[in-house]
């Protein structure tokens, strides 16, 4: 129930308020006080929707009462009662006290009193609804922040596992590569070792991304290898006629990455077309390496290092696909990698 407190030091006006508001007492319970101190004591222990007070009160004026209420009960809507003798002083009191309505005395119609009170109650309810909405929004935000912190924790834990896995696997890879690197210079050996680490890191990362679609992988890979301004063209085309299941898309995407990484590290320029098709029960990655001018310029000058990198990429491609077919088309090279959906992991 929304309680209204009315303060006026004149007994005659208190009697008038009671008479006018008697028909509304059940819907709008009112408490009447002659002194500001008594009203303050009541409001210190009761919730009040609207405070209606005479401005010209002894000891504690209505303006001072409003200022105290701002600290004691800031949600309470304030309505001032007054006989305007000094307009400037009255307006100053209204502005300073943030008064919602002003009722000029004398008045004789019930509507002059009840309508501002009803509007004040409506304003109070609106304020309380807004306050409750903000409270719930803040609570929801706190819950979301907790969830975000939990997700960041899980992400950090996942990254630590990822880093440890990469470090351990990289150590094993370097050890196994030792015999193959023996014929290379120190610089070439370091380059091949870093290339292998990069392939391993990306392999783990592709599978840590979990479920991703064609668009995601296409953008991720093209951002790394498609640079037409540097004569490095790397196209990825989906010709399956639909979406590619994420479990097989990860394998296909890593196969595309292997091709792109090899070209980017080894060739001065390239034109690669990666086309994904369907052949019966298999998804096929068809890779066309085009040489429009018939020449190939290598960044790596060591034939042994180049041969080793090519072999590693070919071996990884064979392991992660179900079948590989290679063929030469004149000056161009075409490779087809087959991926069976039931063999995906």
mmCIF file of N, CA and C in Angstrom, residues 27-102:
data_model
loop_
_atom_site.group_PDB
_atom_site.id
_atom_site.type_symbol
_atom_site.label_atom_id
_atom_site.label_comp_id
_atom_site.label_asym_id
_atom_site.label_seq_id
_atom_site.Cartn_x
_atom_site.Cartn_y
_atom_site.Cartn_z
ATOM 1 N N UNK A 27 -7.919 3.286 -0.571
ATOM 2 C CA UNK A 27 -6.964 3.141 -1.678
ATOM 3 C C UNK A 27 -5.674 3.910 -1.410
ATOM 4 N N UNK A 28 -5.784 5.045 -0.711
ATOM 5 C CA UNK A 28 -4.611 5.892 -0.461
ATOM 6 C C UNK A 28 -4.572 6.222 1.026
ATOM 7 N N UNK A 29 -3.930 5.395 1.836
ATOM 8 C CA UNK A 29 -3.841 5.687 3.276
ATOM 9 C C UNK A 29 -2.998 6.930 3.522
ATOM 10 N N UNK A 30 -3.502 7.840 4.338
ATOM 11 C CA UNK A 30 -2.814 9.108 4.600
ATOM 12 C C UNK A 30 -2.516 9.256 6.095
ATOM 13 N N UNK A 31 -1.351 9.812 6.368
ATOM 14 C CA UNK A 31 -0.956 10.154 7.729
ATOM 15 C C UNK A 31 -0.786 11.665 7.797
ATOM 16 N N UNK A 32 -1.318 12.297 8.892
ATOM 17 C CA UNK A 32 -1.331 13.752 9.001
ATOM 18 C C UNK A 32 -0.476 14.185 10.193
ATOM 19 N N UNK A 33 0.355 15.213 9.977
ATOM 20 C CA UNK A 33 1.215 15.721 11.041
ATOM 21 C C UNK A 33 1.218 17.246 10.996
ATOM 22 N N UNK A 34 1.300 17.859 12.200
ATOM 23 C CA UNK A 34 1.389 19.316 12.292
ATOM 24 C C UNK A 34 2.836 19.801 12.334
ATOM 25 N N UNK A 35 3.760 18.908 12.672
ATOM 26 C CA UNK A 35 5.155 19.318 12.827
ATOM 27 C C UNK A 35 6.067 18.455 11.951
ATOM 28 N N UNK A 36 7.054 19.085 11.384
ATOM 29 C CA UNK A 36 8.009 18.380 10.516
ATOM 30 C C UNK A 36 8.737 17.281 11.263
ATOM 31 N N UNK A 37 9.059 17.542 12.524
ATOM 32 C CA UNK A 37 9.807 16.563 13.313
ATOM 33 C C UNK A 37 9.022 15.255 13.472
ATOM 34 N N UNK A 38 7.710 15.394 13.675
ATOM 35 C CA UNK A 38 6.868 14.205 13.817
ATOM 36 C C UNK A 38 6.821 13.417 12.504
ATOM 37 N N UNK A 39 6.730 14.148 11.383
ATOM 38 C CA UNK A 39 6.717 13.487 10.068
ATOM 39 C C UNK A 39 8.030 12.764 9.818
ATOM 40 N N UNK A 40 9.157 13.405 10.195
ATOM 41 C CA UNK A 40 10.467 12.779 10.003
ATOM 42 C C UNK A 40 10.592 11.502 10.826
ATOM 43 N N UNK A 41 10.091 11.545 12.051
ATOM 44 C CA UNK A 41 10.155 10.364 12.917
ATOM 45 C C UNK A 41 9.353 9.214 12.311
ATOM 46 N N UNK A 42 8.184 9.535 11.777
ATOM 47 C CA UNK A 42 7.356 8.495 11.144
ATOM 48 C C UNK A 42 8.057 7.916 9.901
ATOM 49 N N UNK A 43 8.607 8.786 9.074
ATOM 50 C CA UNK A 43 9.221 8.345 7.820
ATOM 51 C C UNK A 43 10.527 7.581 8.044
ATOM 52 N N UNK A 44 11.126 7.760 9.221
ATOM 53 C CA UNK A 44 12.360 7.021 9.521
ATOM 54 C C UNK A 44 12.114 5.533 9.693
ATOM 55 N N UNK A 45 10.852 5.150 9.932
ATOM 56 C CA UNK A 45 10.543 3.726 10.144
ATOM 57 C C UNK A 45 9.434 3.202 9.240
ATOM 58 N N UNK A 46 8.950 4.032 8.316
ATOM 59 C CA UNK A 46 7.888 3.610 7.402
ATOM 60 C C UNK A 46 8.214 4.048 5.975
ATOM 61 N N UNK A 47 7.755 3.227 5.030
ATOM 62 C CA UNK A 47 7.919 3.569 3.624
ATOM 63 C C UNK A 47 6.816 4.535 3.218
ATOM 64 N N UNK A 48 7.218 5.640 2.579
ATOM 65 C CA UNK A 48 6.265 6.671 2.188
ATOM 66 C C UNK A 48 6.396 6.953 0.695
ATOM 67 N N UNK A 49 5.264 6.888 0.004
ATOM 68 C CA UNK A 49 5.289 7.116 -1.443
ATOM 69 C C UNK A 49 5.313 8.603 -1.765
ATOM 70 N N UNK A 50 4.466 9.382 -1.074
ATOM 71 C CA UNK A 50 4.328 10.809 -1.383
ATOM 72 C C UNK A 50 4.333 11.611 -0.082
ATOM 73 N N UNK A 51 5.100 12.685 -0.094
ATOM 74 C CA UNK A 51 5.100 13.639 1.015
ATOM 75 C C UNK A 51 4.498 14.950 0.514
ATOM 76 N N UNK A 52 3.381 15.390 1.169
ATOM 77 C CA UNK A 52 2.739 16.666 0.850
ATOM 78 C C UNK A 52 2.979 17.586 2.041
ATOM 79 N N UNK A 53 3.683 18.689 1.816
ATOM 80 C CA UNK A 53 4.025 19.541 2.959
ATOM 81 C C UNK A 53 3.863 21.018 2.630
ATOM 82 N N UNK A 54 3.364 21.734 3.628
ATOM 83 C CA UNK A 54 3.346 23.193 3.584
ATOM 84 C C UNK A 54 4.793 23.686 3.642
ATOM 85 N N UNK A 55 5.129 24.663 2.818
ATOM 86 C CA UNK A 55 6.489 25.200 2.829
ATOM 87 C C UNK A 55 6.745 26.086 4.044
ATOM 88 N N UNK A 56 5.715 26.845 4.458
ATOM 89 C CA UNK A 56 5.881 27.809 5.545
ATOM 90 C C UNK A 56 5.515 27.146 6.872
ATOM 91 N N UNK A 57 6.504 26.446 7.449
ATOM 92 C CA UNK A 57 6.311 25.748 8.721
ATOM 93 C C UNK A 57 7.246 26.337 9.774
ATOM 94 N N UNK A 58 6.839 26.303 11.035
ATOM 95 C CA UNK A 58 7.721 26.800 12.090
ATOM 96 C C UNK A 58 8.833 25.795 12.405
ATOM 97 N N UNK A 59 9.894 26.258 13.007
ATOM 98 C CA UNK A 59 11.062 25.471 13.434
ATOM 99 C C UNK A 59 11.759 24.870 12.215
ATOM 100 N N UNK A 60 11.222 23.792 11.655
ATOM 101 C CA UNK A 60 11.780 23.194 10.436
ATOM 102 C C UNK A 60 10.830 23.487 9.277
ATOM 103 N N UNK A 61 11.275 24.288 8.332
ATOM 104 C CA UNK A 61 10.414 24.676 7.211
ATOM 105 C C UNK A 61 10.155 23.488 6.289
ATOM 106 N N UNK A 62 9.184 23.656 5.407
ATOM 107 C CA UNK A 62 8.899 22.603 4.433
ATOM 108 C C UNK A 62 10.088 22.338 3.518
ATOM 109 N N UNK A 63 10.815 23.397 3.168
ATOM 110 C CA UNK A 63 11.999 23.228 2.315
ATOM 111 C C UNK A 63 13.057 22.389 3.025
ATOM 112 N N UNK A 64 13.269 22.669 4.308
ATOM 113 C CA UNK A 64 14.236 21.892 5.091
ATOM 114 C C UNK A 64 13.771 20.444 5.250
ATOM 115 N N UNK A 65 12.459 20.272 5.398
ATOM 116 C CA UNK A 65 11.906 18.917 5.501
ATOM 117 C C UNK A 65 12.176 18.138 4.213
ATOM 118 N N UNK A 66 11.948 18.774 3.076
ATOM 119 C CA UNK A 66 12.204 18.116 1.801
ATOM 120 C C UNK A 66 13.684 17.715 1.669
ATOM 121 N N UNK A 67 14.568 18.594 2.109
ATOM 122 C CA UNK A 67 16.007 18.303 2.028
ATOM 123 C C UNK A 67 16.368 17.116 2.906
ATOM 124 N N UNK A 68 15.755 17.029 4.087
ATOM 125 C CA UNK A 68 16.008 15.890 4.975
ATOM 126 C C UNK A 68 15.454 14.602 4.373
ATOM 127 N N UNK A 69 14.289 14.710 3.737
ATOM 128 C CA UNK A 69 13.676 13.527 3.118
ATOM 129 C C UNK A 69 14.530 13.017 1.966
ATOM 130 N N UNK A 70 15.183 13.920 1.248
ATOM 131 C CA UNK A 70 16.074 13.488 0.161
ATOM 132 C C UNK A 70 17.135 12.525 0.666
ATOM 133 N N UNK A 71 17.599 12.742 1.899
ATOM 134 C CA UNK A 71 18.607 11.850 2.486
ATOM 135 C C UNK A 71 17.968 10.629 3.150
ATOM 136 N N UNK A 72 16.825 10.841 3.795
ATOM 137 C CA UNK A 72 16.176 9.759 4.536
ATOM 138 C C UNK A 72 15.409 8.802 3.631
ATOM 139 N N UNK A 73 14.679 9.330 2.663
ATOM 140 C CA UNK A 73 13.847 8.515 1.765
ATOM 141 C C UNK A 73 13.870 9.114 0.362
ATOM 142 N N UNK A 74 14.957 8.926 -0.376
ATOM 143 C CA UNK A 74 15.129 9.595 -1.676
ATOM 144 C C UNK A 74 14.085 9.224 -2.724
ATOM 145 N N UNK A 75 13.408 8.091 -2.557
ATOM 146 C CA UNK A 75 12.403 7.687 -3.548
ATOM 147 C C UNK A 75 11.057 8.381 -3.332
ATOM 148 N N UNK A 76 10.857 8.956 -2.182
ATOM 149 C CA UNK A 76 9.575 9.614 -1.890
ATOM 150 C C UNK A 76 9.369 10.828 -2.809
ATOM 151 N N UNK A 77 8.173 10.926 -3.389
ATOM 152 C CA UNK A 77 7.833 12.038 -4.280
ATOM 153 C C UNK A 77 7.338 13.211 -3.425
ATOM 154 N N UNK A 78 7.850 14.407 -3.699
ATOM 155 C CA UNK A 78 7.554 15.579 -2.863
ATOM 156 C C UNK A 78 6.578 16.521 -3.573
ATOM 157 N N UNK A 79 5.526 16.931 -2.829
ATOM 158 C CA UNK A 79 4.535 17.899 -3.308
ATOM 159 C C UNK A 79 4.466 19.039 -2.296
ATOM 160 N N UNK A 80 4.550 20.247 -2.803
ATOM 161 C CA UNK A 80 4.564 21.414 -1.921
ATOM 162 C C UNK A 80 3.199 22.081 -1.854
ATOM 163 N N UNK A 81 2.861 22.568 -0.643
ATOM 164 C CA UNK A 81 1.656 23.377 -0.408
ATOM 165 C C UNK A 81 2.115 24.773 0.004
ATOM 166 N N UNK A 82 1.521 25.793 -0.576
ATOM 167 C CA UNK A 82 1.933 27.141 -0.175
ATOM 168 C C UNK A 82 0.959 28.200 -0.676
ATOM 169 N N UNK A 83 0.981 29.337 0.018
ATOM 170 C CA UNK A 83 0.351 30.556 -0.466
ATOM 171 C C UNK A 83 1.488 31.441 -0.971
ATOM 172 N N UNK A 84 1.486 31.737 -2.242
ATOM 173 C CA UNK A 84 2.615 32.435 -2.844
ATOM 174 C C UNK A 84 2.590 33.904 -2.442
ATOM 175 N N UNK A 85 3.536 34.258 -1.580
ATOM 176 C CA UNK A 85 3.707 35.659 -1.195
ATOM 177 C C UNK A 85 4.937 36.243 -1.878
ATOM 178 N N UNK A 86 5.989 35.421 -1.952
ATOM 179 C CA UNK A 86 7.230 35.842 -2.610
ATOM 180 C C UNK A 86 7.515 34.828 -3.717
ATOM 181 N N UNK A 87 7.223 35.196 -4.981
ATOM 182 C CA UNK A 87 7.350 34.253 -6.099
ATOM 183 C C UNK A 87 8.775 33.756 -6.249
ATOM 184 N N UNK A 88 9.741 34.651 -6.206
ATOM 185 C CA UNK A 88 11.144 34.256 -6.389
ATOM 186 C C UNK A 88 11.576 33.266 -5.314
ATOM 187 N N UNK A 89 11.195 33.544 -4.071
ATOM 188 C CA UNK A 89 11.567 32.662 -2.961
ATOM 189 C C UNK A 89 10.907 31.297 -3.113
ATOM 190 N N UNK A 90 9.668 31.311 -3.537
ATOM 191 C CA UNK A 90 8.948 30.043 -3.719
ATOM 192 C C UNK A 90 9.575 29.204 -4.832
ATOM 193 N N UNK A 91 9.877 29.834 -5.972
ATOM 194 C CA UNK A 91 10.497 29.103 -7.083
ATOM 195 C C UNK A 91 11.855 28.553 -6.694
ATOM 196 N N UNK A 92 12.606 29.323 -5.924
ATOM 197 C CA UNK A 92 13.916 28.858 -5.463
ATOM 198 C C UNK A 92 13.767 27.620 -4.592
ATOM 199 N N UNK A 93 12.777 27.638 -3.721
ATOM 200 C CA UNK A 93 12.538 26.476 -2.848
ATOM 201 C C UNK A 93 12.139 25.253 -3.663
ATOM 202 N N UNK A 94 11.309 25.462 -4.668
ATOM 203 C CA UNK A 94 10.864 24.341 -5.505
ATOM 204 C C UNK A 94 12.024 23.733 -6.283
ATOM 205 N N UNK A 95 12.866 24.588 -6.865
ATOM 206 C CA UNK A 95 13.989 24.095 -7.674
ATOM 207 C C UNK A 95 15.020 23.379 -6.815
ATOM 208 N N UNK A 96 15.335 23.966 -5.665
ATOM 209 C CA UNK A 96 16.355 23.378 -4.798
ATOM 210 C C UNK A 96 15.898 22.050 -4.216
ATOM 211 N N UNK A 97 14.611 21.936 -3.945
ATOM 212 C CA UNK A 97 14.095 20.734 -3.279
ATOM 213 C C UNK A 97 13.606 19.675 -4.259
ATOM 214 N N UNK A 98 13.677 19.961 -5.554
ATOM 215 C CA UNK A 98 13.234 19.006 -6.582
ATOM 216 C C UNK A 98 11.787 18.553 -6.332
ATOM 217 N N UNK A 99 10.913 19.531 -6.169
ATOM 218 C CA UNK A 99 9.504 19.251 -5.888
ATOM 219 C C UNK A 99 8.796 18.797 -7.156
ATOM 220 N N UNK A 100 7.974 17.751 -7.023
ATOM 221 C CA UNK A 100 7.272 17.172 -8.171
ATOM 222 C C UNK A 100 6.080 18.034 -8.585
ATOM 223 N N UNK A 101 5.285 18.505 -7.621
ATOM 224 C CA UNK A 101 4.096 19.316 -7.896
ATOM 225 C C UNK A 101 3.982 20.440 -6.862
ATOM 226 N N UNK A 102 3.268 21.482 -7.254
ATOM 227 C CA UNK A 102 2.976 22.607 -6.357
ATOM 228 C C UNK A 102 1.463 22.806 -6.298
#
